[in-house]
Amino acid sequence: NREFNRAKATFDHLGAGDRIYLVEAGEDAGPGTDEALLAFLRALGIGEPLRAAGAAPRDRRGDYDPRPRLHRQFDQLAEYTQRLLRESQHRRREFWARAGSSSIAKWPESCRWYREYLHDEVIGRCEPASLPPGPRTRRILDEPRFIGYEVMLDVWPDVFAWGVLLVPKDLEPEERRPVVVCQHGLEGRPDPVVNPRTQGLYNSFGAKLADEGFVVFAPQNPYIGGNDFRVLQRKANPLKQSLFSVITRQHERILEWLSSQPFVDAKRIGFYGISYGGKTAMRVPPLLPQYALAICSADFNEYAYKVASSDYPFGFMFVHEYEIPEFDFANTFNHAELAGLIAPRPFMVERGHGDGVAPDEWVGYEYAKVRRLYAGLGIPDLTEIEFFSGGHEIHAVGTFAFLRKHLNWPAARSR
């Protein structure tokens, strides 16, 4: 009664004292009692008494078919979401109006707020690592030009970062080499990235880079295990988190450990990811400026439409990957805007003509915005796109040249 009287005083102050009711009932009376239902009806302005229990009312409309009405309602809801999608490019333009793209001097500082917004409001920010790295390693590969080690690094209790490190055998004393972090795709493992005898869409690109003299690290990302990781995504979302909240902190720990190695040049660590690893390329390097460059393979496209459009069969609306949507993504970021957060660092897209993630036209449309930004900043030579005759795979031609150029490891040093 005391709490009700406090609430009643508030309603009276607002001039709505006739809209609050106190129902007195016995201690055995639960929800749905006649007293509670009558009070609910009075609040709705209905003064009729309760009807006696009996058979449910019968529809007397004869041959009435509710399906056309349900179909109209569905179509209206679908059209509403598609209209929001069509308008999202205008919302993004408004959202990015404060970014200073007039000069390369203004761009990084003007992007600081957008980077924080992406981290906090779209991807979700986890607490930093709470444990020391505690690295554990063991040798698993011994190839003619490099040695491979499994590496495990602690992040939080029961959460670790794990991957395979490839170290070239021709390192000179006190020499510091560039590193390429090579990220696998959905349901992937480091092995086909680093093992030269494994065939598949990865084309052993990590092993090939190690053969050229790069230090390579191939992390294990958590998008593996069927729907198990998707359940983690669903559990994280109500906490304002996502799978990439965790992945970002794991990569932060990996970068910290790599930078501490005596054979690594911490200023020359690049990221190269394919498919779901391409999603990582579009989300982690924008948040972690320690990555000197980023390459997105087999994923870059007009991503807002890829996620939410119901007009195209290759969109995420028609596949089992239900974890894909991110909060208010289309109104704030698309792939071009994420690439903008990588600028002025070098950025590249690798695209097979036959890749089913999207048509070339979508990829080219979105990349044109990236090219325009880099050109406007006076650094058009720091971004590239390579189209090749192939599918959803690593091509390892233009991207390798891009890595040699921008990580300062010239082709003359490759063997």
Short mmCIF file of C-alpha atoms in Angstrom, two decimals, residues 83-397:
data_model
loop_
_atom_site.label_atom_id
_atom_site.label_comp_id
_atom_site.label_asym_id
_atom_site.label_seq_id
_atom_site.Cartn_x
_atom_site.Cartn_y
_atom_site.Cartn_z
CA ARG A 83 12.53 0.77 -47.57
CA LEU A 84 14.75 1.30 -44.54
CA LEU A 85 17.50 -0.58 -46.37
CA ARG A 86 17.14 1.58 -49.49
CA GLU A 87 17.31 4.72 -47.37
CA SER A 88 20.29 3.52 -45.33
CA GLN A 89 22.84 5.02 -47.73
CA HIS A 90 21.39 8.45 -46.93
CA ARG A 91 21.47 7.74 -43.20
CA ARG A 92 25.15 6.72 -43.49
CA ARG A 93 25.94 9.91 -45.37
CA GLU A 94 24.32 11.95 -42.61
CA PHE A 95 26.09 9.90 -39.94
CA TRP A 96 29.50 10.50 -41.54
CA ALA A 97 28.96 14.21 -42.18
CA ARG A 98 31.45 15.18 -39.47
CA ALA A 99 34.34 13.20 -40.94
CA GLY A 100 37.04 15.46 -42.35
CA SER A 101 37.92 13.87 -45.68
CA SER A 102 39.36 17.06 -47.14
CA SER A 103 42.94 16.14 -46.20
CA ILE A 104 44.98 13.23 -44.94
CA ALA A 105 46.01 15.36 -41.95
CA LYS A 106 42.41 15.69 -40.72
CA TRP A 107 41.14 12.21 -41.53
CA PRO A 108 42.65 10.03 -38.74
CA GLU A 109 41.61 12.36 -35.94
CA SER A 110 38.12 12.91 -37.36
CA CYS A 111 37.67 9.12 -37.52
CA ARG A 112 38.49 8.63 -33.85
CA TRP A 113 34.87 9.14 -32.77
CA TYR A 114 33.57 6.80 -35.48
CA ARG A 115 36.06 4.11 -34.47
CA GLU A 116 34.90 4.33 -30.86
CA TYR A 117 31.26 4.23 -31.98
CA LEU A 118 31.90 1.11 -34.08
CA HIS A 119 33.58 -0.58 -31.15
CA ASP A 120 31.00 0.39 -28.52
CA GLU A 121 27.68 0.48 -30.39
CA VAL A 122 28.00 -1.98 -33.29
CA ILE A 123 30.57 -4.66 -32.46
CA GLY A 124 30.59 -4.31 -28.68
CA ARG A 125 33.59 -3.70 -26.45
CA CYS A 126 34.82 -6.45 -24.15
CA GLU A 127 37.01 -5.71 -21.17
CA PRO A 128 40.74 -5.89 -21.98
CA ALA A 129 42.62 -9.12 -21.38
CA SER A 130 42.84 -9.85 -17.65
CA LEU A 131 45.64 -12.43 -17.74
CA PRO A 132 49.28 -12.20 -18.82
CA PRO A 133 49.93 -13.92 -22.17
CA GLY A 134 51.58 -17.00 -20.64
CA PRO A 135 52.68 -18.29 -24.08
CA ARG A 136 52.88 -22.05 -24.63
CA THR A 137 54.46 -23.31 -27.87
CA ARG A 138 55.38 -26.56 -29.57
CA ARG A 139 56.92 -27.34 -32.93
CA ILE A 140 54.54 -28.94 -35.46
CA LEU A 141 56.12 -28.21 -38.88
CA ASP A 142 59.65 -28.39 -40.21
CA GLU A 143 59.69 -27.33 -43.86
CA PRO A 144 62.70 -26.53 -46.06
CA ARG A 145 62.33 -22.76 -45.55
CA PHE A 146 60.41 -22.35 -42.29
CA ILE A 147 59.54 -23.91 -38.95
CA GLY A 148 55.98 -23.98 -37.62
CA TYR A 149 54.87 -23.71 -34.00
CA GLU A 150 51.51 -24.00 -32.30
CA VAL A 151 51.08 -21.01 -29.97
CA MET A 152 48.54 -20.59 -27.15
CA LEU A 153 48.10 -17.25 -25.36
CA ASP A 154 45.84 -16.52 -22.39
CA VAL A 155 43.26 -13.72 -22.64
CA TRP A 156 40.73 -14.21 -19.82
CA PRO A 157 40.10 -17.21 -17.56
CA ASP A 158 38.94 -20.04 -19.85
CA VAL A 159 39.44 -17.86 -22.97
CA PHE A 160 42.64 -18.03 -25.01
CA ALA A 161 44.06 -17.09 -28.40
CA TRP A 162 45.56 -19.92 -30.43
CA GLY A 163 47.25 -20.23 -33.79
CA VAL A 164 50.25 -21.38 -35.79
CA LEU A 165 53.42 -19.31 -36.13
CA LEU A 166 55.72 -19.80 -39.14
CA VAL A 167 59.31 -18.58 -38.72
CA PRO A 168 61.64 -18.45 -41.77
CA LYS A 169 64.89 -20.37 -41.34
CA ASP A 170 67.08 -17.71 -42.99
CA LEU A 171 66.63 -15.06 -40.31
CA GLU A 172 69.82 -13.12 -39.66
CA PRO A 173 70.89 -12.32 -36.07
CA GLU A 174 68.93 -9.32 -34.75
CA GLU A 175 66.94 -9.11 -38.01
CA ARG A 176 63.30 -8.05 -37.71
CA ARG A 177 60.92 -9.30 -40.38
CA PRO A 178 57.43 -8.22 -41.49
CA VAL A 179 54.52 -10.40 -40.35
CA VAL A 180 51.33 -11.41 -42.16
CA VAL A 181 48.44 -12.58 -40.00
CA CYS A 182 46.57 -15.01 -42.28
CA GLN A 183 42.96 -15.60 -41.23
CA HIS A 184 40.88 -18.63 -42.23
CA GLY A 185 37.17 -18.56 -43.10
CA LEU A 186 33.99 -20.12 -41.72
CA GLU A 187 34.58 -23.53 -40.09
CA GLY A 188 38.26 -23.16 -40.94
CA ARG A 189 41.46 -24.20 -39.22
CA PRO A 190 45.04 -22.90 -39.44
CA ASP A 191 46.30 -26.14 -41.04
CA PRO A 192 45.20 -25.49 -44.66
CA VAL A 193 46.66 -21.99 -44.34
CA VAL A 194 50.12 -23.06 -43.13
CA ASN A 195 50.53 -26.62 -44.43
CA PRO A 196 51.99 -26.64 -47.97
CA ARG A 197 50.56 -30.12 -48.62
CA THR A 198 46.93 -29.18 -47.90
CA GLN A 199 44.79 -28.41 -50.95
CA GLY A 200 41.71 -26.19 -51.02
CA LEU A 201 40.46 -22.63 -51.30
CA TYR A 202 43.25 -21.29 -49.05
CA ASN A 203 45.96 -22.45 -51.47
CA SER A 204 48.36 -22.71 -48.48
CA PHE A 205 48.83 -18.95 -48.69
CA GLY A 206 50.48 -18.74 -45.28
CA ALA A 207 53.05 -21.36 -46.21
CA LYS A 208 53.77 -19.56 -49.50
CA LEU A 209 54.31 -16.26 -47.68
CA ALA A 210 56.67 -17.97 -45.22
CA ASP A 211 58.56 -19.40 -48.22
CA GLU A 212 58.99 -15.80 -49.40
CA GLY A 213 60.54 -14.86 -46.07
CA PHE A 214 57.59 -13.37 -44.18
CA VAL A 215 56.88 -14.33 -40.61
CA VAL A 216 53.31 -15.72 -40.63
CA PHE A 217 50.74 -16.19 -37.89
CA ALA A 218 47.50 -18.09 -38.62
CA PRO A 219 45.03 -17.62 -35.74
CA GLN A 220 42.10 -19.88 -34.90
CA ASN A 221 38.98 -17.72 -34.82
CA PRO A 222 35.88 -18.99 -32.96
CA TYR A 223 33.43 -19.16 -35.90
CA ILE A 224 33.58 -22.94 -35.93
CA GLY A 225 31.48 -25.81 -34.61
CA GLY A 226 28.22 -25.51 -36.53
CA ASN A 227 25.61 -23.59 -34.58
CA ASP A 228 27.61 -23.69 -31.35
CA PHE A 229 29.32 -20.40 -32.11
CA ARG A 230 26.05 -18.89 -33.33
CA VAL A 231 24.55 -19.61 -29.91
CA LEU A 232 27.46 -17.67 -28.39
CA GLN A 233 26.60 -14.77 -30.68
CA ARG A 234 22.97 -14.84 -29.55
CA LYS A 235 24.01 -14.93 -25.90
CA ALA A 236 26.42 -12.05 -26.44
CA ASN A 237 23.98 -9.74 -28.25
CA PRO A 238 21.72 -8.92 -25.24
CA LEU A 239 24.91 -7.99 -23.37
CA LYS A 240 25.77 -5.49 -26.12
CA GLN A 241 28.53 -7.81 -27.32
CA SER A 242 29.21 -9.98 -30.35
CA LEU A 243 31.60 -12.67 -31.50
CA PHE A 244 33.89 -9.95 -32.82
CA SER A 245 34.01 -8.37 -29.36
CA VAL A 246 35.98 -11.45 -28.31
CA ILE A 247 37.91 -11.82 -31.58
CA THR A 248 39.14 -8.23 -31.32
CA ARG A 249 40.61 -8.83 -27.86
CA GLN A 250 42.16 -12.11 -29.03
CA HIS A 251 43.87 -10.32 -31.92
CA GLU A 252 44.96 -7.58 -29.56
CA ARG A 253 46.73 -10.23 -27.47
CA ILE A 254 48.24 -11.84 -30.60
CA LEU A 255 49.61 -8.47 -31.75
CA GLU A 256 51.02 -7.78 -28.30
CA TRP A 257 52.84 -11.12 -28.25
CA LEU A 258 54.08 -10.92 -31.84
CA SER A 259 55.44 -7.43 -31.24
CA SER A 260 57.49 -8.75 -28.33
CA GLN A 261 59.34 -11.32 -30.46
CA PRO A 262 62.94 -10.36 -31.32
CA PHE A 263 62.53 -11.35 -35.00
CA VAL A 264 59.34 -9.29 -35.60
CA ASP A 265 59.10 -5.70 -36.83
CA ALA A 266 56.06 -4.48 -34.88
CA LYS A 267 55.49 -1.67 -37.40
CA ARG A 268 55.14 -4.11 -40.31
CA ILE A 269 52.32 -6.47 -39.31
CA GLY A 270 49.66 -6.92 -41.97
CA PHE A 271 46.31 -8.72 -41.97
CA TYR A 272 45.06 -10.97 -44.80
CA GLY A 273 41.72 -12.75 -44.33
CA ILE A 274 39.43 -14.76 -46.60
CA SER A 275 35.64 -15.23 -46.41
CA TYR A 276 34.74 -15.03 -42.69
CA GLY A 277 38.37 -14.03 -42.30
CA GLY A 278 37.49 -11.24 -44.73
CA LYS A 279 34.77 -10.20 -42.29
CA THR A 280 37.52 -10.11 -39.67
CA ALA A 281 39.60 -7.96 -42.03
CA MET A 282 36.75 -5.44 -42.21
CA ARG A 283 36.22 -5.29 -38.41
CA VAL A 284 39.44 -5.93 -36.50
CA PRO A 285 42.02 -3.74 -38.34
CA PRO A 286 39.67 -0.70 -38.14
CA LEU A 287 39.75 -1.12 -34.35
CA LEU A 288 43.40 -2.13 -33.97
CA PRO A 289 45.72 0.41 -35.61
CA GLN A 290 48.69 -1.88 -34.86
CA TYR A 291 47.81 -3.63 -38.10
CA ALA A 292 49.83 -1.80 -40.75
CA LEU A 293 47.52 -2.86 -43.61
CA ALA A 294 44.52 -5.06 -44.35
CA ILE A 295 43.48 -7.33 -47.24
CA CYS A 296 39.90 -8.55 -47.57
CA SER A 297 39.53 -11.62 -49.78
CA ALA A 298 36.24 -13.22 -50.91
CA ASP A 299 33.98 -11.14 -48.71
CA PHE A 300 34.04 -7.42 -49.62
CA ASN A 301 30.80 -6.18 -51.19
CA GLU A 302 27.73 -3.99 -50.73
CA TYR A 303 27.35 -5.60 -47.35
CA ALA A 304 24.19 -3.88 -46.11
CA TYR A 305 22.25 -5.30 -49.06
CA LYS A 306 24.04 -8.64 -48.70
CA VAL A 307 22.72 -8.92 -45.14
CA ALA A 308 19.20 -7.49 -45.36
CA SER A 309 17.92 -7.54 -48.95
CA SER A 310 15.15 -10.01 -49.76
CA ASP A 311 15.51 -9.48 -53.52
CA TYR A 312 18.69 -11.50 -54.12
CA PRO A 313 19.18 -15.26 -53.59
CA PHE A 314 22.81 -14.87 -52.48
CA GLY A 315 21.90 -12.68 -49.48
CA PHE A 316 22.02 -13.76 -45.86
CA MET A 317 18.21 -13.68 -45.66
CA PHE A 318 18.13 -17.09 -47.33
CA VAL A 319 20.95 -19.02 -45.65
CA HIS A 320 21.48 -20.68 -42.27
CA GLU A 321 23.97 -18.05 -41.02
CA TYR A 322 21.53 -16.30 -38.72
CA GLU A 323 24.29 -14.72 -36.59
CA ILE A 324 25.24 -12.21 -39.30
CA PRO A 325 23.10 -9.08 -38.54
CA GLU A 326 24.78 -6.38 -36.45
CA PHE A 327 23.05 -3.61 -34.55
CA ASP A 328 22.05 -0.65 -36.76
CA PHE A 329 24.90 -1.52 -39.13
CA ALA A 330 23.36 -0.21 -42.36
CA ASN A 331 22.60 3.22 -40.89
CA THR A 332 26.18 3.68 -39.68
CA PHE A 333 28.70 1.53 -41.57
CA ASN A 334 29.02 -0.43 -44.77
CA HIS A 335 32.22 -2.00 -46.08
CA ALA A 336 33.34 1.29 -47.61
CA GLU A 337 33.01 3.07 -44.26
CA LEU A 338 34.88 0.27 -42.48
CA ALA A 339 37.67 0.59 -45.04
CA GLY A 340 37.62 4.32 -44.29
CA LEU A 341 38.58 3.50 -40.70
CA ILE A 342 41.56 1.57 -42.04
CA ALA A 343 42.71 4.58 -44.09
CA PRO A 344 45.30 5.98 -44.46
CA ARG A 345 46.83 2.53 -43.97
CA PRO A 346 47.00 0.42 -47.15
CA PHE A 347 43.85 -1.57 -47.97
CA MET A 348 43.20 -4.14 -50.72
CA VAL A 349 40.31 -6.28 -51.98
CA GLU A 350 40.84 -9.68 -53.65
CA ARG A 351 37.88 -10.76 -55.78
CA GLY A 352 37.23 -13.85 -57.93
CA HIS A 353 34.81 -13.29 -60.80
CA GLY A 354 33.04 -16.55 -59.98
CA ASP A 355 32.74 -15.94 -56.24
CA GLY A 356 29.12 -16.47 -55.23
CA VAL A 357 29.16 -14.13 -52.21
CA ALA A 358 28.01 -11.30 -54.52
CA PRO A 359 28.25 -10.22 -58.17
CA ASP A 360 31.23 -8.22 -59.38
CA GLU A 361 28.96 -5.20 -59.82
CA TRP A 362 28.21 -5.05 -56.11
CA VAL A 363 31.87 -5.41 -55.19
CA GLY A 364 32.93 -2.76 -57.69
CA TYR A 365 30.18 -0.37 -56.58
CA GLU A 366 31.24 -0.50 -52.94
CA TYR A 367 34.96 -0.44 -53.68
CA ALA A 368 34.53 2.68 -55.85
CA LYS A 369 33.69 4.58 -52.64
CA VAL A 370 36.94 3.36 -51.06
CA ARG A 371 38.96 4.38 -54.11
CA ARG A 372 37.32 7.82 -54.11
CA LEU A 373 38.18 8.34 -50.43
CA TYR A 374 41.82 7.34 -50.84
CA ALA A 375 42.12 9.51 -53.96
CA GLY A 376 40.53 12.45 -52.12
CA LEU A 377 43.06 12.00 -49.30
CA GLY A 378 45.88 12.11 -51.88
CA ILE A 379 46.90 8.47 -51.36
CA PRO A 380 45.32 6.53 -54.29
CA ASP A 381 48.39 4.27 -54.49
CA LEU A 382 47.59 2.84 -51.03
CA THR A 383 44.48 0.98 -52.14
CA GLU A 384 43.92 -1.67 -54.80
CA ILE A 385 41.40 -4.23 -56.00
CA GLU A 386 42.31 -7.35 -57.96
CA PHE A 387 39.70 -9.19 -60.02
CA PHE A 388 40.78 -12.64 -61.18
CA SER A 389 39.27 -15.60 -63.02
CA GLY A 390 38.36 -17.87 -60.14
CA GLY A 391 35.94 -18.37 -57.30
CA HIS A 392 35.82 -18.21 -53.52
CA GLU A 393 39.55 -18.66 -52.99
CA ILE A 394 42.93 -17.09 -52.35
CA HIS A 395 44.55 -16.03 -55.62
CA ALA A 396 47.87 -14.95 -54.07
CA VAL A 397 49.10 -12.83 -56.97
#
